[in-house]
Short mmCIF file of C-alpha atoms and ligand atoms in Angstrom, two decimals:
data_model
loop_
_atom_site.label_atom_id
_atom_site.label_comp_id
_atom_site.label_asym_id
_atom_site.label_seq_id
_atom_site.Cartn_x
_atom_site.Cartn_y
_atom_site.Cartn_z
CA UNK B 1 8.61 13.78 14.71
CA UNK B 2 7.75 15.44 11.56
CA UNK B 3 7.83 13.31 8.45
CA UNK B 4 9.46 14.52 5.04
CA UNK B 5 9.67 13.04 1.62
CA UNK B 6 9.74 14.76 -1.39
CA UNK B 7 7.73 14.32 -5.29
CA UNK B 8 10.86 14.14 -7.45
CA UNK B 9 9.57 16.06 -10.59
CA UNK B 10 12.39 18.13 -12.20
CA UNK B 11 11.87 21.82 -11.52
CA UNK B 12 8.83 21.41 -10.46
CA UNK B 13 9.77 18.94 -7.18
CA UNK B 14 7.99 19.67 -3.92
CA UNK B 15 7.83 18.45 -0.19
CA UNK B 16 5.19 16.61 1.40
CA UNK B 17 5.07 17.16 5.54
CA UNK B 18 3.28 15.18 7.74
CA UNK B 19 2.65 15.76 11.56
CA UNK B 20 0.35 16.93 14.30
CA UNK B 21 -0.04 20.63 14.89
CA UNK B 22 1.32 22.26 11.13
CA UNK B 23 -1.75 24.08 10.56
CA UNK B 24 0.01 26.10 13.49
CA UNK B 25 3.88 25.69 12.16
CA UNK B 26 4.75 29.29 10.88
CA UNK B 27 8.14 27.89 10.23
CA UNK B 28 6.89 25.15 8.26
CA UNK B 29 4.83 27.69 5.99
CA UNK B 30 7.69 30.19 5.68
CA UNK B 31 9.20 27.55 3.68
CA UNK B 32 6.15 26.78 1.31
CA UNK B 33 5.33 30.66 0.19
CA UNK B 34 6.47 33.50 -1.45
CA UNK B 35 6.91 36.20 0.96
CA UNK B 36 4.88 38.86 -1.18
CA UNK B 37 1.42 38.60 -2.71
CA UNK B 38 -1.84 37.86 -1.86
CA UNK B 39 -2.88 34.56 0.05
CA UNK B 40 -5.84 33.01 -0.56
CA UNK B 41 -7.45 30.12 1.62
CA UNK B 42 -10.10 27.80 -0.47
CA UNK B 43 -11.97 26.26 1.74
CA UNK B 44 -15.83 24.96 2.55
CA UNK B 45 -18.39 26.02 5.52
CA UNK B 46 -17.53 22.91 7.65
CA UNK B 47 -13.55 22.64 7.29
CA UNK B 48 -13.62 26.76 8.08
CA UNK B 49 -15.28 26.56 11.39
CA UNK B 50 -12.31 23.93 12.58
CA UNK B 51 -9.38 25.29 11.03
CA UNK B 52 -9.80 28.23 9.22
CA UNK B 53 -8.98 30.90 11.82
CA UNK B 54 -5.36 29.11 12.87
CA UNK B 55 -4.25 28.80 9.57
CA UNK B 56 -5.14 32.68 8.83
CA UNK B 57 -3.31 33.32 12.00
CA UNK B 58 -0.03 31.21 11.05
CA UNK B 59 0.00 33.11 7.95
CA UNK B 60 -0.10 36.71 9.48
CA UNK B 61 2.25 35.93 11.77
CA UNK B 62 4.31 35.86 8.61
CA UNK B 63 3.23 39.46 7.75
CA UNK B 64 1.37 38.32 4.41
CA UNK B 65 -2.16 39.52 3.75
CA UNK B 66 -4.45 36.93 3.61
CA UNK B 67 -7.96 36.37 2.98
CA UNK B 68 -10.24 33.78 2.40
CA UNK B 69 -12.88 32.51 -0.25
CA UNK B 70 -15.03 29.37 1.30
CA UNK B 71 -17.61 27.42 -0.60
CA UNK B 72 -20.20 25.06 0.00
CA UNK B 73 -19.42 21.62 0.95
CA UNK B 74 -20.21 18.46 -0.93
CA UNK B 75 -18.95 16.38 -4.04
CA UNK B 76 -21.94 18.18 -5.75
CA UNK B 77 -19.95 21.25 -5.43
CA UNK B 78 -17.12 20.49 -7.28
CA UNK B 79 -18.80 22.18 -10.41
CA UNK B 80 -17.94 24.77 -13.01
CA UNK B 81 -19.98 26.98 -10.88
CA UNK B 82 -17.85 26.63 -7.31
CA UNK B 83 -14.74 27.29 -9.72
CA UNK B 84 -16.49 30.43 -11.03
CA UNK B 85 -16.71 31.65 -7.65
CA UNK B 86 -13.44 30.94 -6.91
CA UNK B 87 -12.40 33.12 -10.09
CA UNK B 88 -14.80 36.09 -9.15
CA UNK B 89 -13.37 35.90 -5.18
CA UNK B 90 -9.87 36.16 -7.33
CA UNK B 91 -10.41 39.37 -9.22
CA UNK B 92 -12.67 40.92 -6.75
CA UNK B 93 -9.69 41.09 -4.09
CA UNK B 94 -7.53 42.32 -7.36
CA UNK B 95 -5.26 39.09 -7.08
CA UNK B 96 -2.03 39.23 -9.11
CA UNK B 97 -0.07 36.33 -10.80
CA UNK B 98 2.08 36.91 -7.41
CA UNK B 99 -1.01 35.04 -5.56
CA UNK B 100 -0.80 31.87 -3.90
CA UNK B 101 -4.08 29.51 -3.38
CA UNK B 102 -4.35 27.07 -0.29
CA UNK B 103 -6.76 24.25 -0.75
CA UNK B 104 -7.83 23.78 2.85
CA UNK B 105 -10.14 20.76 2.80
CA UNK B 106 -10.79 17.35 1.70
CA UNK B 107 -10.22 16.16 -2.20
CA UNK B 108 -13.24 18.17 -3.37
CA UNK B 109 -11.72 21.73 -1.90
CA UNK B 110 -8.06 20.03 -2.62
CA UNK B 111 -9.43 19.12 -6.68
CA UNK B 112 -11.18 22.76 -7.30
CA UNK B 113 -8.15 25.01 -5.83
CA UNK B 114 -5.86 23.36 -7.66
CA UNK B 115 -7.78 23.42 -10.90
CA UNK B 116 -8.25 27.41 -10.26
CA UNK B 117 -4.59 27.78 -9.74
CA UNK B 118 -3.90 26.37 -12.87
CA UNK B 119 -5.97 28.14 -14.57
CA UNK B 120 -6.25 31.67 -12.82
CA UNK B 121 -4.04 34.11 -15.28
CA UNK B 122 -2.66 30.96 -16.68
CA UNK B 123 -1.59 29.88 -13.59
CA UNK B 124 -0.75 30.78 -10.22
CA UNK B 125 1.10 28.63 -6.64
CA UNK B 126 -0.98 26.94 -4.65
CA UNK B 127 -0.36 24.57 -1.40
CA UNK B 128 -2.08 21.55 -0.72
CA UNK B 129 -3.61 21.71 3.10
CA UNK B 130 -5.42 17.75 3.33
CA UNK B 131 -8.17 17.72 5.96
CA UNK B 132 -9.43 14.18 5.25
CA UNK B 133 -7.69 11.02 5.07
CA UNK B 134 -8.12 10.48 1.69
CA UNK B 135 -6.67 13.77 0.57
CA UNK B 136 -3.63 12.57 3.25
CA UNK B 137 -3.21 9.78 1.63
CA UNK B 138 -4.12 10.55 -2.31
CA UNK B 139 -5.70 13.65 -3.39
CA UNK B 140 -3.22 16.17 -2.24
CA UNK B 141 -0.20 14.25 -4.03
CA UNK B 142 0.35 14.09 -7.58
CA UNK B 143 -1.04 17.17 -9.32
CA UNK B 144 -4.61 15.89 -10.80
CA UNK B 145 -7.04 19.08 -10.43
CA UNK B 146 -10.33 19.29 -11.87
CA UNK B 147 -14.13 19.36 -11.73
CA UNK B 148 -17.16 16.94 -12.53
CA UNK B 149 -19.52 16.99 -15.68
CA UNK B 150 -22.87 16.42 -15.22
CA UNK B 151 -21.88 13.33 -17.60
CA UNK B 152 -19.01 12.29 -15.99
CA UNK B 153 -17.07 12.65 -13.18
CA UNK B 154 -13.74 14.68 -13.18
CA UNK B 155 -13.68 15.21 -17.11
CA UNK B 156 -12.82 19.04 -16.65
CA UNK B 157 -9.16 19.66 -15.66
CA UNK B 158 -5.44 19.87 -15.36
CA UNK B 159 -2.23 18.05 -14.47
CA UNK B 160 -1.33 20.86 -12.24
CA UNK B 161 1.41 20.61 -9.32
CA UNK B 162 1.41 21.97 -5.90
CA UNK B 163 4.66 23.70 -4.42
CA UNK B 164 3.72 21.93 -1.04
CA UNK B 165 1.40 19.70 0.61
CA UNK B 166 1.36 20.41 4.53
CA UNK B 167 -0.74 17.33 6.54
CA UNK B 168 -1.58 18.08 9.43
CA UNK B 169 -2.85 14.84 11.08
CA UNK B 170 -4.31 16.45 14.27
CA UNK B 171 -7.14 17.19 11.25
CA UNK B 172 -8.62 13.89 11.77
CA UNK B 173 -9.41 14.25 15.00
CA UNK B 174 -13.11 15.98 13.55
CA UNK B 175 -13.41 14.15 10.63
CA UNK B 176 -16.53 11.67 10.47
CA UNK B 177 -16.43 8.21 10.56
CA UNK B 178 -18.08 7.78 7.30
CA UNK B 179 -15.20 9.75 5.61
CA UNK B 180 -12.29 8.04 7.07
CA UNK B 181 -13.86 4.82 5.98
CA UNK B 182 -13.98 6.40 2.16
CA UNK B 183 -10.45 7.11 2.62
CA UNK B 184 -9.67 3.67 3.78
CA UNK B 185 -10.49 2.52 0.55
CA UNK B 186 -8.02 4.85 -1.14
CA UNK B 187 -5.40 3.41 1.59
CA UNK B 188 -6.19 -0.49 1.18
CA UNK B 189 -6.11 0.28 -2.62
CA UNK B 190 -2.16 1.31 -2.14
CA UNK B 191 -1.87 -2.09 -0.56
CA UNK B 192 -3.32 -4.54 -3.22
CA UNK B 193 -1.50 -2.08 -6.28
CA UNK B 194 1.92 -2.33 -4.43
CA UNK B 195 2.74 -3.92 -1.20
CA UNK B 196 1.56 -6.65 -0.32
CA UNK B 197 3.36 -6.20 3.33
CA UNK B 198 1.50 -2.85 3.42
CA UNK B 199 -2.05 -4.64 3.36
CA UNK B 200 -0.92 -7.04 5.79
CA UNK B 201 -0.17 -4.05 8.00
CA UNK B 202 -3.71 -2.55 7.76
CA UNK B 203 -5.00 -5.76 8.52
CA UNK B 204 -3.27 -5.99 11.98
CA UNK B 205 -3.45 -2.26 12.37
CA UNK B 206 -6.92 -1.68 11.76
CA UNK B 207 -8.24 -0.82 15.39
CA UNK B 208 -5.59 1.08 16.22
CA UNK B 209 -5.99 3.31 12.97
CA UNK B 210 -9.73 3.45 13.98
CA UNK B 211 -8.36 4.64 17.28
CA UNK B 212 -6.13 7.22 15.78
CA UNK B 213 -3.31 5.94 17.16
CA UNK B 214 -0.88 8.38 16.09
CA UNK B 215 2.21 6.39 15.11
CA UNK B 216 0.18 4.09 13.09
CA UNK B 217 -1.74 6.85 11.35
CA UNK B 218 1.27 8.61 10.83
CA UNK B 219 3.31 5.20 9.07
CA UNK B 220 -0.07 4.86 6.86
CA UNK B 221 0.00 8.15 5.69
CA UNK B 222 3.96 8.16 5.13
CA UNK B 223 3.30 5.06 3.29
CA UNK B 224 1.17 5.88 0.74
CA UNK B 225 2.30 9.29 0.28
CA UNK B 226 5.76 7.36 -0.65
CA UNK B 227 4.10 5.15 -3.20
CA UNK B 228 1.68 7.89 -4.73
CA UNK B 229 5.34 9.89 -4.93
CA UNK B 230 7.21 6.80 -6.31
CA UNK B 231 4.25 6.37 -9.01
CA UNK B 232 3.68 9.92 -9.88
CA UNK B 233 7.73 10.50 -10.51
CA UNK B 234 7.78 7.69 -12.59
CA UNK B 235 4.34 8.43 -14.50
CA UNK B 236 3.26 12.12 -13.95
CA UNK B 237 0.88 12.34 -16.98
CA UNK B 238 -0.85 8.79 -16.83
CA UNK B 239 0.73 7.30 -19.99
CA UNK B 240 1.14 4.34 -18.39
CA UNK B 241 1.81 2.87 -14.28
CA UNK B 242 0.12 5.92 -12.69
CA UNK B 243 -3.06 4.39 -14.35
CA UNK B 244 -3.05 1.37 -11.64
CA UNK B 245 -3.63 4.29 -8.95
CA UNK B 246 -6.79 4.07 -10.39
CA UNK B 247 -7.99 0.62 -9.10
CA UNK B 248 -11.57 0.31 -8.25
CA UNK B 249 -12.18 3.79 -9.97
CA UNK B 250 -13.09 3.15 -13.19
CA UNK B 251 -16.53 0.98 -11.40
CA UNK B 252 -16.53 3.40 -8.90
CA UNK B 253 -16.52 6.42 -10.44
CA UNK B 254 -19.73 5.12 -13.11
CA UNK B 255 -21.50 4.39 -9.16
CA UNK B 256 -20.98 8.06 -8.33
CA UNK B 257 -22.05 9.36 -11.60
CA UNK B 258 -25.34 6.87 -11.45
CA UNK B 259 -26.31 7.44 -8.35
CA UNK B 260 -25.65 11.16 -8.01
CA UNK B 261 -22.40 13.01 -7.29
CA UNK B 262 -22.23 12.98 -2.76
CA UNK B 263 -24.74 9.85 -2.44
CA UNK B 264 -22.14 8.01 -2.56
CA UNK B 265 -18.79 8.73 -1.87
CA UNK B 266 -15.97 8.46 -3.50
CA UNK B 267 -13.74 5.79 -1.08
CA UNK B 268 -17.19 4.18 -0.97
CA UNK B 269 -17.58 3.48 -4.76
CA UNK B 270 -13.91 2.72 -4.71
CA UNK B 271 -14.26 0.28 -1.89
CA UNK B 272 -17.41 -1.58 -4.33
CA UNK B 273 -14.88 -1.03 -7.68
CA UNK B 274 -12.25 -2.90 -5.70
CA UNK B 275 -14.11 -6.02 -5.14
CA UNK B 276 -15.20 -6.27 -8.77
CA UNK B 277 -12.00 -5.62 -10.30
CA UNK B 278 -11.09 -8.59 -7.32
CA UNK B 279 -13.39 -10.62 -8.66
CA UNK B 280 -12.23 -10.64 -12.25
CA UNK B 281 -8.85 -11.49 -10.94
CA UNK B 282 -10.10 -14.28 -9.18
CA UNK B 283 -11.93 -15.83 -11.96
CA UNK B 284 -8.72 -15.04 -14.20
CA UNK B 285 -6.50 -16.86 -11.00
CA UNK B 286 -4.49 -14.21 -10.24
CA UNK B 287 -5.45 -13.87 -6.97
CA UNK B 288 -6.72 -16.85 -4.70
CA UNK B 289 -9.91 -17.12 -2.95
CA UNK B 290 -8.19 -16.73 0.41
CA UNK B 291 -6.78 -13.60 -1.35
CA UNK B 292 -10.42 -12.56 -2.56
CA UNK B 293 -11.67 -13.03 0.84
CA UNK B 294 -9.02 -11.15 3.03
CA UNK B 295 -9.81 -8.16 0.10
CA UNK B 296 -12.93 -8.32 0.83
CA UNK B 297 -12.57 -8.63 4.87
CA UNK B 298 -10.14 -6.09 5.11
CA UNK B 299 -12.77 -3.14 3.20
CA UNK B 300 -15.74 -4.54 5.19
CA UNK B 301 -13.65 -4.05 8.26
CA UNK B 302 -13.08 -0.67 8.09
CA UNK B 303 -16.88 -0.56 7.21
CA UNK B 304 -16.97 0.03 3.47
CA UNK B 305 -19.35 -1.24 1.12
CA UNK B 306 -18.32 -4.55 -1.18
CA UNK B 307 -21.05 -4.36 -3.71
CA UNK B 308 -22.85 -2.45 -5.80
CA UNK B 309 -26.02 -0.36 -5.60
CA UNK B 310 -28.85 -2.59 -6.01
CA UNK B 311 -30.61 -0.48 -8.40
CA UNK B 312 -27.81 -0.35 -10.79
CA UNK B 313 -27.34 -2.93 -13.78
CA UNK B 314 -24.12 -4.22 -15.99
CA UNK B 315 -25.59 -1.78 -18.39
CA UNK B 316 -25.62 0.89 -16.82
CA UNK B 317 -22.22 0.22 -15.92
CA UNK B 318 -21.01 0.17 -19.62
CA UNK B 319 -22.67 2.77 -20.44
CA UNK B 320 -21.12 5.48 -17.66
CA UNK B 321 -17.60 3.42 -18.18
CA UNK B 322 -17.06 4.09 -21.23
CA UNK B 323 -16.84 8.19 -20.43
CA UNK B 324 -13.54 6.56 -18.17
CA UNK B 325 -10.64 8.84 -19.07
CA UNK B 326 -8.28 5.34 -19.35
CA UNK B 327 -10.28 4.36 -22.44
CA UNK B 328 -8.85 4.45 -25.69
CA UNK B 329 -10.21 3.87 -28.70
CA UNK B 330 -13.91 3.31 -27.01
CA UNK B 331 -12.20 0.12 -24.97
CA UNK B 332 -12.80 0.75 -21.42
CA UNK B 333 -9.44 -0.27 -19.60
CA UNK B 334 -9.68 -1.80 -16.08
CA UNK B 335 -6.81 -2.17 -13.03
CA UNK B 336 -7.07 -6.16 -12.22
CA UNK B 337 -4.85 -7.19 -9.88
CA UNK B 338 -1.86 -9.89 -10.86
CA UNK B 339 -1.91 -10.85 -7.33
CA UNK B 340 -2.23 -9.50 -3.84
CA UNK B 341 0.16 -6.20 -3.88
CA UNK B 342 0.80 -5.98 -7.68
CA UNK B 343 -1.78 -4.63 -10.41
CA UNK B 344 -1.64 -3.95 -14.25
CA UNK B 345 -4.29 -2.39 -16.84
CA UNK B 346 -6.11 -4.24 -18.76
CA UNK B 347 -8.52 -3.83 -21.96
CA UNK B 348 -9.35 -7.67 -22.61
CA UNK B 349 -12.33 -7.86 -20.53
CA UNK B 350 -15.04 -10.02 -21.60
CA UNK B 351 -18.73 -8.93 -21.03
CA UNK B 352 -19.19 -12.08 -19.14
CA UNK B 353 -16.56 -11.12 -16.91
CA UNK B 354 -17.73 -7.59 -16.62
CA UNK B 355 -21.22 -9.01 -16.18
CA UNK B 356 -19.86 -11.46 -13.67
CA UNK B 357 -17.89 -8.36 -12.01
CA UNK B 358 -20.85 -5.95 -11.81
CA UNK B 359 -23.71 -8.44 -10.81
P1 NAD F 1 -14.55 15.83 0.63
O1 NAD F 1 -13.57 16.79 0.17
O2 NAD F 1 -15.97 15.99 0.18
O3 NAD F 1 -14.52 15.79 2.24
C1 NAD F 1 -15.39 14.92 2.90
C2 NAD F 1 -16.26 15.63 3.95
O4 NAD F 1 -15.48 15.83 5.12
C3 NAD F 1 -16.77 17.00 3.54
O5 NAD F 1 -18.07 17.18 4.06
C4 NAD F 1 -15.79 17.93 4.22
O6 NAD F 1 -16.33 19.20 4.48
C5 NAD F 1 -15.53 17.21 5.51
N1 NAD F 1 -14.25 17.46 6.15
C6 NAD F 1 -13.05 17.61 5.56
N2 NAD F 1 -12.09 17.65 6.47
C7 NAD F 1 -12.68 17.54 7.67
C8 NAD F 1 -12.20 17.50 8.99
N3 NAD F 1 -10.90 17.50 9.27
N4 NAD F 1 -13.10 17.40 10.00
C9 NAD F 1 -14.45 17.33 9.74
N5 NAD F 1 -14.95 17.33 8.50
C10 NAD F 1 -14.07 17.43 7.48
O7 NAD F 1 -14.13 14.33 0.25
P2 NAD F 1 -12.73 13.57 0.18
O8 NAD F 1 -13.05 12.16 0.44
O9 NAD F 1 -11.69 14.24 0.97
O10 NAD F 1 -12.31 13.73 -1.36
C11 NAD F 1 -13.08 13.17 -2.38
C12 NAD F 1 -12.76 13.88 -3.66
O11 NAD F 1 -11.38 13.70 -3.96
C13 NAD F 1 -13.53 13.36 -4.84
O12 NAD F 1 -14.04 14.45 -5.58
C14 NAD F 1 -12.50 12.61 -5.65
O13 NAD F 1 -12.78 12.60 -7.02
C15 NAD F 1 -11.26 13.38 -5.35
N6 NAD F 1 -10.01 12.62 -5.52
C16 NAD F 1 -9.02 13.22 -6.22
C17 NAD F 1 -7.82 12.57 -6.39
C18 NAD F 1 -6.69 13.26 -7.11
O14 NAD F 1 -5.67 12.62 -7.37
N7 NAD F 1 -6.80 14.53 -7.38
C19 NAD F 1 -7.61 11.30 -5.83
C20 NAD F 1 -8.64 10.72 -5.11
C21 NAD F 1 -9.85 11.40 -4.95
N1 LIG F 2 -5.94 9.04 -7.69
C1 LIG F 2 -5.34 8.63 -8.93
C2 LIG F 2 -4.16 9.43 -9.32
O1 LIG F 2 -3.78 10.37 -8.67
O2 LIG F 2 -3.58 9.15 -10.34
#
């Protein structure tokens, strides 16, 4: 049965659906769009040859004209230049302010459409389509858009709403194991932020989320998507508790930048941010070494990395953290967890603990 749950923001409130089979739901997209203007699908050369042609045909069959602009595929994509070509696609097909974009794709496509749509004549709709897990369970929600910097990861951007997201969990059916490890990391992050009963879920779920079962893939997915919604309602701008979303980024993201943007991925650099943020926590006692060990367990089991690249130094840590959009007033500020399902931000990090963290 088709989940529902909404992002509670004012005017500018939208549904999130989640079941098997939307990309084909005609009904479920005649509620998303505007019945006039052009539709555009964003997506990359290896979502389009899975879904591209059914979600063209779902939005025929609702007698809109629809056409689609699809880009290259990889992290190192998500540029100033991929959002150029989105732009040119835009005005070359003589799109109006009446347009709507659909990100079809993982967080990269998901990131880039909606930064266009905010941006193309000042802004224009656009739907959030998730093909990956981690765009199920995180990119799609909450209205951060944007591109990387050669010097920094997603420093170009927008706040920027969707009026839906539509997952279609059928999508992960194709998607490779490497990826829906990286967006394991995004899901055991919700866990250690917020619910403690949630991690203890994913640790006796985890083969049957390997094995797709549906009903459990389905709960994760509902689950986060509720506590993304819960955080981003609260917090939509990051002035303060949407910042713990960030766990494990604020490492991870200076491991992407070092080591080149698509070496690693994202959930992977998360999955290595997690453990060092861990570790400051348990040298601070906030969590236990039991805790620290079933953190560390539960990301190895769904085979992510818990360390660092070898090749990269505190230093050069501290010297890509401090681009971190959290910091203020040059202090980097870091998500530690108070204990096993509840984190805070903090800026009172010593260099021996970051040392410790990032050794
Ligand atoms: P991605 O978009 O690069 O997708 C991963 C790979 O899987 C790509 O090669 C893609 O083509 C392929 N793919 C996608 N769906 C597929 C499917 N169903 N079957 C087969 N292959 C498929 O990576 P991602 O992990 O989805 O997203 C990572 C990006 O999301 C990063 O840029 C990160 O910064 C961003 N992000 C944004 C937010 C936010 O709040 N906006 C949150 C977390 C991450
Ligand atoms: N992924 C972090 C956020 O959406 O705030």
């Amino acid at each position: 049965m088709m989940k529902t749950l909404m992002v509670e923001l004012g005017d500018r409130s939208y549904p999130i659906f989640i079941d098997g089979g939307l990309l084909d739901r005609e009904d479920v997209w005649g509620n998303c769009i505007k019945k006039k203007g052009n539709v555009v699908i964003v997506t990359n050369t290896t979502v389009c040859t899975w879904y591209l042609s059914r979600l063209e045909e779902s939005i025929r069959r609702l007698g809109l004209k629809v056409s689609s602009c699809i880009l290259p595929d990889g992290e190192m994509y998500k540029n100033l230049e991929s959002f150029n070509q989105i732009m040119t696609f835009l005005l070359e097909h003589n799109c109006g302010r009446d347009t709507t974009l659909i990100a079809l794709g993982g967080g990269v496509i998901g990131d880039l459409t909606g930064f266009a749509a905010a941006s193309f004549q000042r802004g224009v709709d656009f739907v959030q389509v998730p093909t990956t897990l981690l765009s199920h369970v995180d990119s799609s929600v909450g209205g951060k858009t944007g591109i990387n910097h050669p010097l920094g990861k997603n420093m170009i951007g927008a706040f920027y709403q969707p009026k839906a997201v539509i997952i279609d969990l059928l999508c992960l059916k194709t998607l490779p194991e490497r990826e829906l490890a990286a967006g394991m990391a995004e899901v055991i992050k919700y866990g250690i932020i917020w619910d403690k009963s949630f991690f203890e879920y994913l640790e006796d779920h985890t083969d049957d989320i390997w094995k797709l079962d549906f009903d459990v893939i389905s709960e994760v997915v509902y689950r986060c998507c509720s506590i993304k919604a819960a955080v981003v309602h609260e917090d939509e701008r990051e002035g303060g508790i949407r910042a713990i979303l960030n766990l494990g980024h604020t490492f991870g993201h200076a491991i992407e930048t070092f080591m080149g943007y698509g070496v690693w991925l994202h959930g992977e650099a998360v999955a290595a941010g997690i453990v060092m943020a861990s570790r400051v926590a348990l040298s601070r006692g906030s969590v236990s070494g039991e805790e620290f060990e079933r953190i560390v367990s539960l990301l190895r089991g769904n085979r992510l990395p818990v360390a660092k690249p070898d090749s990269m130094t505190t230093d050069d840590f501290l010297r890509l953290m401090i681009h971190d959009k959290k910091a203020v007033n040059g202090k980097i500020r870091y998500i530690i967890p108070d204990s096993l399902g509840k984190s805070s931000v903090k800026d009172d990090l010593s260099l021996k603990e970051i040392e410790d963290a990032t050794r």
